[in-house]
Coordinates of C-alpha atoms and ligand atoms in Angstrom, one line a residue:
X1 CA 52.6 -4.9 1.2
X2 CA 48.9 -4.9 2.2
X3 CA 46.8 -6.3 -1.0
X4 CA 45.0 -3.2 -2.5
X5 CA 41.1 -3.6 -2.3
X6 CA 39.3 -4.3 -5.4
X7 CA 38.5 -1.3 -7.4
X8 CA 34.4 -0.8 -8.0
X9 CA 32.1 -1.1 -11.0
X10 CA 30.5 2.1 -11.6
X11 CA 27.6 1.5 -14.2
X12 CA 26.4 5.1 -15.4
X13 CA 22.5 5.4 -16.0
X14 CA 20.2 7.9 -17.1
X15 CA 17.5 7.2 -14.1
X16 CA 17.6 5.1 -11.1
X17 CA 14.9 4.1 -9.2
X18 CA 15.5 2.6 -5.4
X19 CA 13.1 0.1 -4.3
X20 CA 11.0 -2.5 -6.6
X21 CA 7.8 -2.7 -4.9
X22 CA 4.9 -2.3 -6.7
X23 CA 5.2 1.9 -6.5
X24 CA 9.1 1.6 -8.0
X25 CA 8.3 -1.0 -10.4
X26 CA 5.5 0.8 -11.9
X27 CA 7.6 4.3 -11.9
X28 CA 10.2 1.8 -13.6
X29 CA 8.2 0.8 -16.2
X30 CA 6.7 3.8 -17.5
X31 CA 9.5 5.4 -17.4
X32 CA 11.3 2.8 -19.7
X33 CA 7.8 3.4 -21.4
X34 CA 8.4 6.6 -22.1
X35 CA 12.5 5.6 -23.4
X36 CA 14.9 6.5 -20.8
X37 CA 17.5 4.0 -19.9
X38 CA 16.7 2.8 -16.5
X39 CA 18.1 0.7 -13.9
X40 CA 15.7 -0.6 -11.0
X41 CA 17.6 -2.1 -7.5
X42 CA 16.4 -3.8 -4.7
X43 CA 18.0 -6.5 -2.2
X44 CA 15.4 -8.4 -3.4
X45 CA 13.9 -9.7 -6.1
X46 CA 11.0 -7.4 -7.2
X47 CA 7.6 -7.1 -5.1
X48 CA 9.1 -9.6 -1.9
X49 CA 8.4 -7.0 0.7
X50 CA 4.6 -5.1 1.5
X51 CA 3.9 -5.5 -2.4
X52 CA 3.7 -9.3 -1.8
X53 CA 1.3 -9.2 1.1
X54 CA -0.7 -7.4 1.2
X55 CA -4.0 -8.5 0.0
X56 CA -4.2 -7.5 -3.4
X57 CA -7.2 -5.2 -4.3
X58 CA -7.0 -2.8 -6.4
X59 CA -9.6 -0.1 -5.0
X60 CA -11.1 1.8 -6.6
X61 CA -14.0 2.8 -3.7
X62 CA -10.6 4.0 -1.8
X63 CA -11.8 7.4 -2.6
X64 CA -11.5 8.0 1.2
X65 CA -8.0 7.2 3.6
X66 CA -8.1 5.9 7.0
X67 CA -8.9 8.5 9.3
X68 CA -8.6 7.7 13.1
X69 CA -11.3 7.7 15.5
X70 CA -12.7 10.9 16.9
X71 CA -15.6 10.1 18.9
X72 CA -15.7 8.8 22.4
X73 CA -17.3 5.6 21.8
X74 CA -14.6 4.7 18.9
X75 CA -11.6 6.0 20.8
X76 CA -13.1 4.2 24.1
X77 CA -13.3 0.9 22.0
X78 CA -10.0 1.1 20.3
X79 CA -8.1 2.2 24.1
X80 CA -8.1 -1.6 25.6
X81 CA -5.6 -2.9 22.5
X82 CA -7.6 -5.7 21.7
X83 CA -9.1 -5.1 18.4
X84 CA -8.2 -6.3 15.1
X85 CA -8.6 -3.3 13.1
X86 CA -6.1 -1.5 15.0
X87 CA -3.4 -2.2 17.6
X88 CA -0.6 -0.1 19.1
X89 CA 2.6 -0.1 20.9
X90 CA 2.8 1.9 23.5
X91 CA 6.5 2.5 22.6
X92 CA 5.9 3.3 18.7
X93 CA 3.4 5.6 19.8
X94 CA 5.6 7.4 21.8
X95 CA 8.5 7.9 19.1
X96 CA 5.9 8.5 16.8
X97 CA 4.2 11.0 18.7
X98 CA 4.3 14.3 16.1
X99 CA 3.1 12.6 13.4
X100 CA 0.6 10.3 15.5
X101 CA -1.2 13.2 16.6
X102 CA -1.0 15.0 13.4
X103 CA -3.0 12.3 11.8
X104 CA -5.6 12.6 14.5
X105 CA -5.9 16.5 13.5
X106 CA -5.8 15.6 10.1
X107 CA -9.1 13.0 10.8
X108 CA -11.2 15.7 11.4
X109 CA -14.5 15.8 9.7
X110 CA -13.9 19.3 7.9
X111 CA -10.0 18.4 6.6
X112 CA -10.3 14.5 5.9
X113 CA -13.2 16.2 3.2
X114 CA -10.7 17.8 2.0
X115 CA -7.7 14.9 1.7
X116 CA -10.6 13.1 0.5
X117 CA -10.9 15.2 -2.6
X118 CA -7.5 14.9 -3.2
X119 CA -6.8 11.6 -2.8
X120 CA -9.7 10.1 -5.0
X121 CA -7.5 12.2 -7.9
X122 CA -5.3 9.5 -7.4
X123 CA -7.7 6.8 -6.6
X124 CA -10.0 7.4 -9.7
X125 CA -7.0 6.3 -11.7
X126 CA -6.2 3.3 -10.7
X127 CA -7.9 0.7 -12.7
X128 CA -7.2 2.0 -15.9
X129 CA -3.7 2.7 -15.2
X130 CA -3.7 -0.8 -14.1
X131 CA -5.5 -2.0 -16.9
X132 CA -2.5 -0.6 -19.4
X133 CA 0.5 -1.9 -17.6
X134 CA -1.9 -5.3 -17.2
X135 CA -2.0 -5.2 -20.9
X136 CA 1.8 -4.3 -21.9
X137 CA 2.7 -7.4 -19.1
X138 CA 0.3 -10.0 -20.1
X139 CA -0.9 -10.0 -16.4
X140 CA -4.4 -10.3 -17.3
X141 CA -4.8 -13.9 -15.6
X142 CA -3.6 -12.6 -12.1
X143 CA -6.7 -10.0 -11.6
X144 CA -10.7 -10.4 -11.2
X145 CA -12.9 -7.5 -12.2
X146 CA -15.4 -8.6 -10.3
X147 CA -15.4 -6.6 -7.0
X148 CA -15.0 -7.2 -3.2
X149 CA -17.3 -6.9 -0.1
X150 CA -17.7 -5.1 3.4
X151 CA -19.9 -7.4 5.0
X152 CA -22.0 -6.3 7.6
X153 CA -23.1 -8.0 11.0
X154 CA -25.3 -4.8 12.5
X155 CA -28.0 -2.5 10.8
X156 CA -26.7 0.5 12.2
X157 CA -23.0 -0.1 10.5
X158 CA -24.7 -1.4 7.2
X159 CA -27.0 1.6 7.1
X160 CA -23.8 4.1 7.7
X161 CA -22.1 2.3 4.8
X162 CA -25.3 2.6 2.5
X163 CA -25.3 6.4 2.7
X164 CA -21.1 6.4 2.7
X165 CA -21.6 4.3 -0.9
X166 CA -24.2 6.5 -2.0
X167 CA -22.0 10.0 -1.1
X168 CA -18.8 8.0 -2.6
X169 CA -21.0 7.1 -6.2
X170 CA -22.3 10.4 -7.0
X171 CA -19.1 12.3 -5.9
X172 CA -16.3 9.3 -7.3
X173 CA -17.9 7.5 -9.8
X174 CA -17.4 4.7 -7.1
X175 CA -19.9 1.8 -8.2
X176 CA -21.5 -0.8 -6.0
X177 CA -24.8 -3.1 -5.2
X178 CA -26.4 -3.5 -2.0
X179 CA -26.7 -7.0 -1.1
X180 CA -29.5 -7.6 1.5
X181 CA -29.1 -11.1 2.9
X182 CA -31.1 -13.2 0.5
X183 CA -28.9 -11.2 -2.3
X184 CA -25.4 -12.3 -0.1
X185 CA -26.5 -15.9 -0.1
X186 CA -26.3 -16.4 -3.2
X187 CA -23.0 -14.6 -4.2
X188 CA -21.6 -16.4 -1.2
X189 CA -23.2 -19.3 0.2
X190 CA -20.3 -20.1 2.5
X191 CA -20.7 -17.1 5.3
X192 CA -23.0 -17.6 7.8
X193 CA -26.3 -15.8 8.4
X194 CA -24.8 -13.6 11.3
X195 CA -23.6 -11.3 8.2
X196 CA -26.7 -9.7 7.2
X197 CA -25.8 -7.9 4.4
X198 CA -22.9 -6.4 1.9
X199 CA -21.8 -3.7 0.2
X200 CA -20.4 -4.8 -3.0
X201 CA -17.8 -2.4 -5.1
X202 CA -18.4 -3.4 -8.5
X203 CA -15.7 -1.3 -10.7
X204 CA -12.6 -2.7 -7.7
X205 CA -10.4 -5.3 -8.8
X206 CA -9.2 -8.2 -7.1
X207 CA -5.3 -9.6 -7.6
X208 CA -4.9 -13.9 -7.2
X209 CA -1.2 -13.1 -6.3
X210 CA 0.0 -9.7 -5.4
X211 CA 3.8 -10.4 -5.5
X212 CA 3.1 -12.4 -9.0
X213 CA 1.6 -9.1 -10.6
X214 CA 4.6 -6.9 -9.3
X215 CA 7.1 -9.8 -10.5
X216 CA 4.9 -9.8 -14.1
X217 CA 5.4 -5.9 -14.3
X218 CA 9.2 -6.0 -13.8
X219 CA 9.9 -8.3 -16.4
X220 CA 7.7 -6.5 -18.5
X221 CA 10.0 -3.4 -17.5
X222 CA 12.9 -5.4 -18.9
X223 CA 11.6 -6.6 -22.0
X224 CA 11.0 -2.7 -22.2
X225 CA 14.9 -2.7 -22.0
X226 CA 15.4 -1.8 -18.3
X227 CA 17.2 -3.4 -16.1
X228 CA 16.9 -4.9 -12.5
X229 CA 20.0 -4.9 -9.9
X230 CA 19.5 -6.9 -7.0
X231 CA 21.8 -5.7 -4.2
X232 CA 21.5 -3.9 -1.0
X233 CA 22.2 0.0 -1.3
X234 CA 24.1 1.0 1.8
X235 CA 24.7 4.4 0.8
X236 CA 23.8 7.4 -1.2
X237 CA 25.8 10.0 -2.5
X238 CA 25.3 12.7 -5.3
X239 CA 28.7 13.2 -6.5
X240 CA 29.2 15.8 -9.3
X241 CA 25.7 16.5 -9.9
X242 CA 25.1 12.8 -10.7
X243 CA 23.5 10.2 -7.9
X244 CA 25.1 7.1 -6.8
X245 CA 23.8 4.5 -4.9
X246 CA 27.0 2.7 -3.1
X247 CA 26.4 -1.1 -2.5
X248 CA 29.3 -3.7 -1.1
X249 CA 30.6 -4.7 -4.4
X250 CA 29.7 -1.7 -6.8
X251 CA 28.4 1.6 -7.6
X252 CA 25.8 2.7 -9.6
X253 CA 25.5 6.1 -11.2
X254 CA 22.6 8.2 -12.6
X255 CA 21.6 11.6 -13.6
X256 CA 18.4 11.3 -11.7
X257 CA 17.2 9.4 -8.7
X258 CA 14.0 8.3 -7.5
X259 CA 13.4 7.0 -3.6
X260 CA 10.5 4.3 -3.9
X261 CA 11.9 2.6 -0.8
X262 CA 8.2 2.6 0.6
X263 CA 8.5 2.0 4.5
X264 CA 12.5 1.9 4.4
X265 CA 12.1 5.4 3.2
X266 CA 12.6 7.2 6.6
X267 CA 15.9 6.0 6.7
X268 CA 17.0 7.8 3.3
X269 CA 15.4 10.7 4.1
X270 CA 17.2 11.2 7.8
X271 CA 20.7 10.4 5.9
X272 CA 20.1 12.9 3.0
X273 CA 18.5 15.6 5.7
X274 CA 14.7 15.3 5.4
X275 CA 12.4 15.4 8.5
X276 CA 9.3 14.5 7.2
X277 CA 5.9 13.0 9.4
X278 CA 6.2 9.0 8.0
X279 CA 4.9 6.5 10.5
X280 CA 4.5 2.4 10.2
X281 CA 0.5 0.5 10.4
X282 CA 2.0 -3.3 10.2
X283 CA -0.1 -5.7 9.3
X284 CA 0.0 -9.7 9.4
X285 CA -1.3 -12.1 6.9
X286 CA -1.9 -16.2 6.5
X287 CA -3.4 -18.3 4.3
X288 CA -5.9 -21.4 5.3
X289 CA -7.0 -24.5 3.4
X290 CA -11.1 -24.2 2.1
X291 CA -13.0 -25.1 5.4
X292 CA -16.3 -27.8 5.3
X293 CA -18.9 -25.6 2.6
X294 CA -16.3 -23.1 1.8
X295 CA -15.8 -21.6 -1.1
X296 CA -15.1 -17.9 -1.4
X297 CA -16.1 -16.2 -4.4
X298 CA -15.0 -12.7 -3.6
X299 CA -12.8 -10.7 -0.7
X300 CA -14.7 -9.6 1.9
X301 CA -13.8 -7.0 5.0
X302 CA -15.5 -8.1 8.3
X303 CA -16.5 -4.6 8.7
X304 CA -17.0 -4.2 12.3
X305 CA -14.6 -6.4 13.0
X306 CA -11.6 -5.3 10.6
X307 CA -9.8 -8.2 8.7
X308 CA -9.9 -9.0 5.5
X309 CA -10.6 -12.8 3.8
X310 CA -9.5 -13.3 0.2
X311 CA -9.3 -16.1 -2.1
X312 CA -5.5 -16.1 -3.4
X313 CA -3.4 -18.8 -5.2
X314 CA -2.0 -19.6 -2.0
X315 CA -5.2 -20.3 -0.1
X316 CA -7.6 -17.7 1.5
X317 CA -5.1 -15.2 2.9
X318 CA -6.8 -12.8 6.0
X319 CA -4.8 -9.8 6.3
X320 CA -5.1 -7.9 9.7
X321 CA -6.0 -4.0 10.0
X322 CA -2.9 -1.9 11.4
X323 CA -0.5 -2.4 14.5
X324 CA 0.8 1.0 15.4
X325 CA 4.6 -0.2 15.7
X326 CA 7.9 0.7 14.9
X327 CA 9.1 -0.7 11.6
X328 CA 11.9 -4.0 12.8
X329 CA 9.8 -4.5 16.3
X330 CA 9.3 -9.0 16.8
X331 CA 6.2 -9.7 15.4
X332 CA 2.9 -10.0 17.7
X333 CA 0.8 -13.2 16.5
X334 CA -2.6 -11.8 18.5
X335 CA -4.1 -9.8 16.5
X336 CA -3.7 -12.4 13.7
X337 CA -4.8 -14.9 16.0
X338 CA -7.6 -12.6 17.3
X339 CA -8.8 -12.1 13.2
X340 CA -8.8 -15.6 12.6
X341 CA -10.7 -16.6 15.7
X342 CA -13.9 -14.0 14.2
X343 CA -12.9 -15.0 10.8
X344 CA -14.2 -18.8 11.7
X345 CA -17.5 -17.5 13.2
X346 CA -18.3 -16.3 9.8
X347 CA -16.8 -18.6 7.5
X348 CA -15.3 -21.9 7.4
X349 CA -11.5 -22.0 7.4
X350 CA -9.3 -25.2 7.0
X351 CA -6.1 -25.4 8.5
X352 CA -3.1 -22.6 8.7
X353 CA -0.6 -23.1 5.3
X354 CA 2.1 -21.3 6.3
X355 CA 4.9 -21.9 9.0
X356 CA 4.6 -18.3 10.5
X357 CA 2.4 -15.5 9.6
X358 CA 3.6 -12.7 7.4
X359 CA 4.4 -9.0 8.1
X360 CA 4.8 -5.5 6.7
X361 CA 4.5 -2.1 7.2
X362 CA 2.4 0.2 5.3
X363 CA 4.0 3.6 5.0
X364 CA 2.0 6.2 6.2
X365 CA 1.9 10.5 5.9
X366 CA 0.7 12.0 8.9
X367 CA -1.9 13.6 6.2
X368 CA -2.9 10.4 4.8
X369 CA -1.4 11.3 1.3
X370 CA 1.3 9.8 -0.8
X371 CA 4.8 12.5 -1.1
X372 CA 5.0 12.5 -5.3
X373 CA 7.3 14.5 -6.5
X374 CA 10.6 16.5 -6.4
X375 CA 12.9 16.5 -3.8
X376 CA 12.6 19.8 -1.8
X377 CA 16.2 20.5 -1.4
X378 CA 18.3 18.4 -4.0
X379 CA 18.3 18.6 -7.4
X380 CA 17.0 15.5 -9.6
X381 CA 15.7 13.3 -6.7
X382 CA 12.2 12.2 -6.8
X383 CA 10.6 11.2 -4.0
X384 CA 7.6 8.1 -4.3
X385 CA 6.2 6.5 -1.3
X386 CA 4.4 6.7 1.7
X387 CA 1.7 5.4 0.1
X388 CA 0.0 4.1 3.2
X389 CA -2.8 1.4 2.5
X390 CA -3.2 2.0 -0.8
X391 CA 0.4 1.2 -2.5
X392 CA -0.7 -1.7 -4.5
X393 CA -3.5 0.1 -5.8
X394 CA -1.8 3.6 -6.4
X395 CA 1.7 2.3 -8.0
X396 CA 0.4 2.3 -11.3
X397 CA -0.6 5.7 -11.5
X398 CA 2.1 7.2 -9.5
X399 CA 4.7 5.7 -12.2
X400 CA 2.5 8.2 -15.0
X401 CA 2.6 10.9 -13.1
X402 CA 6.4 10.7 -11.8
X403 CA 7.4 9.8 -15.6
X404 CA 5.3 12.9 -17.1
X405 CA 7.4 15.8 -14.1
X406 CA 10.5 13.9 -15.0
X407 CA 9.7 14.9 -18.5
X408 CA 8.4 18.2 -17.8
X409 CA 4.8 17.2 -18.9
X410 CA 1.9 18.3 -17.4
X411 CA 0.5 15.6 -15.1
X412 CA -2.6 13.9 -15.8
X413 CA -3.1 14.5 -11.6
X414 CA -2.8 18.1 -9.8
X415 CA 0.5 17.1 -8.1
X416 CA 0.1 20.0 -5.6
X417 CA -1.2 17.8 -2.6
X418 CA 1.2 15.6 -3.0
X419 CA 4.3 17.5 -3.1
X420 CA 6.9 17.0 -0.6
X421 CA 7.3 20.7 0.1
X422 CA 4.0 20.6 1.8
X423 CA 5.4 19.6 5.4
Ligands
FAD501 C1 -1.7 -6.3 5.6 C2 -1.6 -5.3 4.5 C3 -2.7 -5.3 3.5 C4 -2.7 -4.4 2.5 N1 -3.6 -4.4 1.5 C5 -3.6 -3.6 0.4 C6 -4.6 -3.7 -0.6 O1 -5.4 -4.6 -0.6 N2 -4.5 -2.8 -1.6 C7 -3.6 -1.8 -1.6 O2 -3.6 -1.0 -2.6 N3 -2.6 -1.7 -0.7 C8 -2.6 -2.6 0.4 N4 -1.7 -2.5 1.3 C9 -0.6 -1.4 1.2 C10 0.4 -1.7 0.2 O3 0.9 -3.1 0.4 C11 1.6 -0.8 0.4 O4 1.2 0.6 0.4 C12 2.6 -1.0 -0.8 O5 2.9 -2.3 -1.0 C13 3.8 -0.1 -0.7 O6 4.6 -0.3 -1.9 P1 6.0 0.3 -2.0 O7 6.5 -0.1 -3.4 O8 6.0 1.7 -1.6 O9 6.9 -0.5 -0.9 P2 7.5 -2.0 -0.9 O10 6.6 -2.9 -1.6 O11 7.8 -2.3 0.6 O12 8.9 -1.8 -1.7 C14 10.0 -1.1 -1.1 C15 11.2 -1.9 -1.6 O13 12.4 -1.1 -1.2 C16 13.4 -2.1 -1.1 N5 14.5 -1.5 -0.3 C17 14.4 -0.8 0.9 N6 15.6 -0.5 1.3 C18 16.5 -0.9 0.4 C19 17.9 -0.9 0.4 N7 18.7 -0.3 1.3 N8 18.5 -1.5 -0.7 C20 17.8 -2.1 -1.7 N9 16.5 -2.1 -1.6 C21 15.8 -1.6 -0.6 C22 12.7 -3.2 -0.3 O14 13.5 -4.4 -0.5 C23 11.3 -3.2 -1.0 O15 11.3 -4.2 -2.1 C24 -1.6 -3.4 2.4 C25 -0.6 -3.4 3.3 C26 -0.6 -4.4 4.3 C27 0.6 -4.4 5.3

């Protein structure tokens, strides 16, 4: 007789949350917060994947998203493929199409003024709901309060960013200094005198270790009494009113469900019958050794040029803008290499640290805006993610806002923009 094959666990839970990057952590937490039992489950250990990254400010001047470029010039600059602040795949763009083009629509000046208001009711949020989970974790040494820069190399892009900061102040409470180039020289004597100035956003926040602040916020979760599964969820089921999330060795089983599987999401929301516009804008990192007269104070953004520098535990990681490709496609080192390359004309970088450069996908809505809320068509699934470039900044608050629905609260945020029911 053929053995019989081993009968699974099922472990019953109040809520689950899928994913444990730095949006499913933070939804963990509060919601343990607010005293639900709660089980969080990932493959891996909490913030591995785009929470680990990424590089780790938490941006407040984000008031605005990403919109693409609309004008000749830009759109003739961006055509070749060879700049750093965005790439594409011919391929990705083609199996992306919809929502590619969608986003295009949606970067027009008269609607991106509108997705602007509504994301900066997000955005405004984001320190202080950072500050309170920063304060129940004891994270405090993993963040400087002390602002980033966009450096500048032209006039003409400095003085657009002037009157951008100015617009972004009086209608965000954004805050930020001009430095001129004296002013830059002395905040940071190691970039060279082709920058010629900086705009420095005062009340954003800067994170020595991005992965290290999601890993201090899910053991906070558990000393809140949650708990963390680490296994991969092949499938998902809602059996009896109840969700289950079926791994190889066991089951797990909870009234309610929430899908903070950030870029993995389109994959859950095909299988449980969800056609919704989420697209992928990869991005590399590195980290180098301090170059000659090196040291970095703050991050900075290469404005016109689009990488980021910033001084992390690791070494001074540049991140690279987006690559327009599908989520699993082999990693491209050029526009890395391209970043790094500029990078060194401005500042002086030591050697590479690590073996191969790092990737991820930020998970982007073909309207620039996060989906928050209930699930459409299924009863006691939440949907959190496609959170776009903002993630790392935005978990915090999206954890409040999913934990006060859950509990039929008023959100501190008009959820309406935001809802999934909007596509
Ligand atoms: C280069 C770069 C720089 C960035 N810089 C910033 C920045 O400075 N500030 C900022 O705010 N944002 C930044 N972002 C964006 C930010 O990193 C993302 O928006 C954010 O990390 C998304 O978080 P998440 O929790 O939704 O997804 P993730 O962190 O990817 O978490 C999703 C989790 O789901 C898990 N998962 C998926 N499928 C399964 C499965 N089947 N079973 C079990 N687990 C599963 C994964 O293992 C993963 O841990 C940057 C992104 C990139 C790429």
């Amino acid at each position: 007789m053929a053995p019989r094959p081993a009968a699974k666990r099922i472990n019953v839970y109040e809520t689950m949350v899928l994913g444990a990057g730095m949006v499913g952590v933070s939804i963990a937490h509060h919601l343990a917060e607010s005293g639900r039992s709660v089980v969080l489950v990932d493959r891996r250990e909490p913030g591995r994947e785009t929470s680990f990254g990424n590089a780790g400010l938490i941006q407040r001047e984000a008031v605005q998203p990403h919109p693409f470029p609309r004008d000749f010039a830009s759109m003739a600059r961006v055509l070749p493929n060879r700049q750093i602040d965005i790439r594409y795949r011919m391929r990705a763009m083609l199996s992306n199409a919809e929502p590619l083009l969608d986003y295009w629509r949606n970067s027009a000046p008269d609607r991106l003024d509108r997705i602007t208001d509504e994301y900066a009711s997000l955005i405004v949020h984001c320190t202080s709901e950072h500050a309170h989970m920063m304060d129940v974790a004891g994270a405090q040494d993993l963040v400087r309060k002390d602002g980033w820069l966009d450096v500048f190399r032209s006039e003409d892009a400095f003085d657009e960013h002037k009157q951008l900061a100015a617009d972004f102040a009086r209608r965000f409470g954004v805050e930020y200094e001009l430095l001129d180039r004296a002013a830059l020289a002395r905040v940071e004597p190691g970039l060279s005198e082709q920058v010629i100035g900086a705009v420095h956003w005062t009340n954003s926040w800067s994170v020595v270790d991005p992965g290290a602040l999601v890993q201090a916020y899910a053991a906070s979760f558990e000393r809140l009494g949650g708990e963390i599964r680490q296994t991969e969820v092949t499938d998902i089921e809602q059996v009896s009113g109840n969700w289950r999330l079926i791994t190889h060795d066991q089951t797990i089983e909870a009234e309610n469900l929430v899908l903070a599987t950030g870029p993995w999401s389109k994959r859950w929301l095909r299988a449980l019958g969800y056609r919704m516009p989420l697209f992928f804008m990869r991005g590399y990192h590195m980290h180098y050794a301090p170059g000659g007269r090196g040291t970095l104070n703050h991050a900075f953004m290469d404005h016109e040029k689009g990488y980021l520098l910033s001084p992390k535990r690791a070494g001074l990681r540049l991140t690279t803008g987006a690559e327009l490709n599908t989520l699993d496609a082999t990693p491209r080192s050029s526009q890395l290499d391209a970043a790094e390359a500029e990078a060194r004309t401005i500042f002086p970088l030591g050697e590479r640290r690590d073996p191969q450069p790092w990737k991820g996908a930020r998970p982007c809505m073909s309207d620039m805006k996060p989906v928050i809320g209930p699930a459409p068509q299924h009863d006691k699934l939440w949907f959190a993610f496609g959170h776009g470039h903002q993630g790392f900044t935005l978990g915090p608050i999206t954890g409040r806002v999913v934990t006060q629905m859950m509990s039929q609260q008023t959100p501190s945020v008009d959820m309406r923009p935001f809802r999934a029911d909007r596509f």
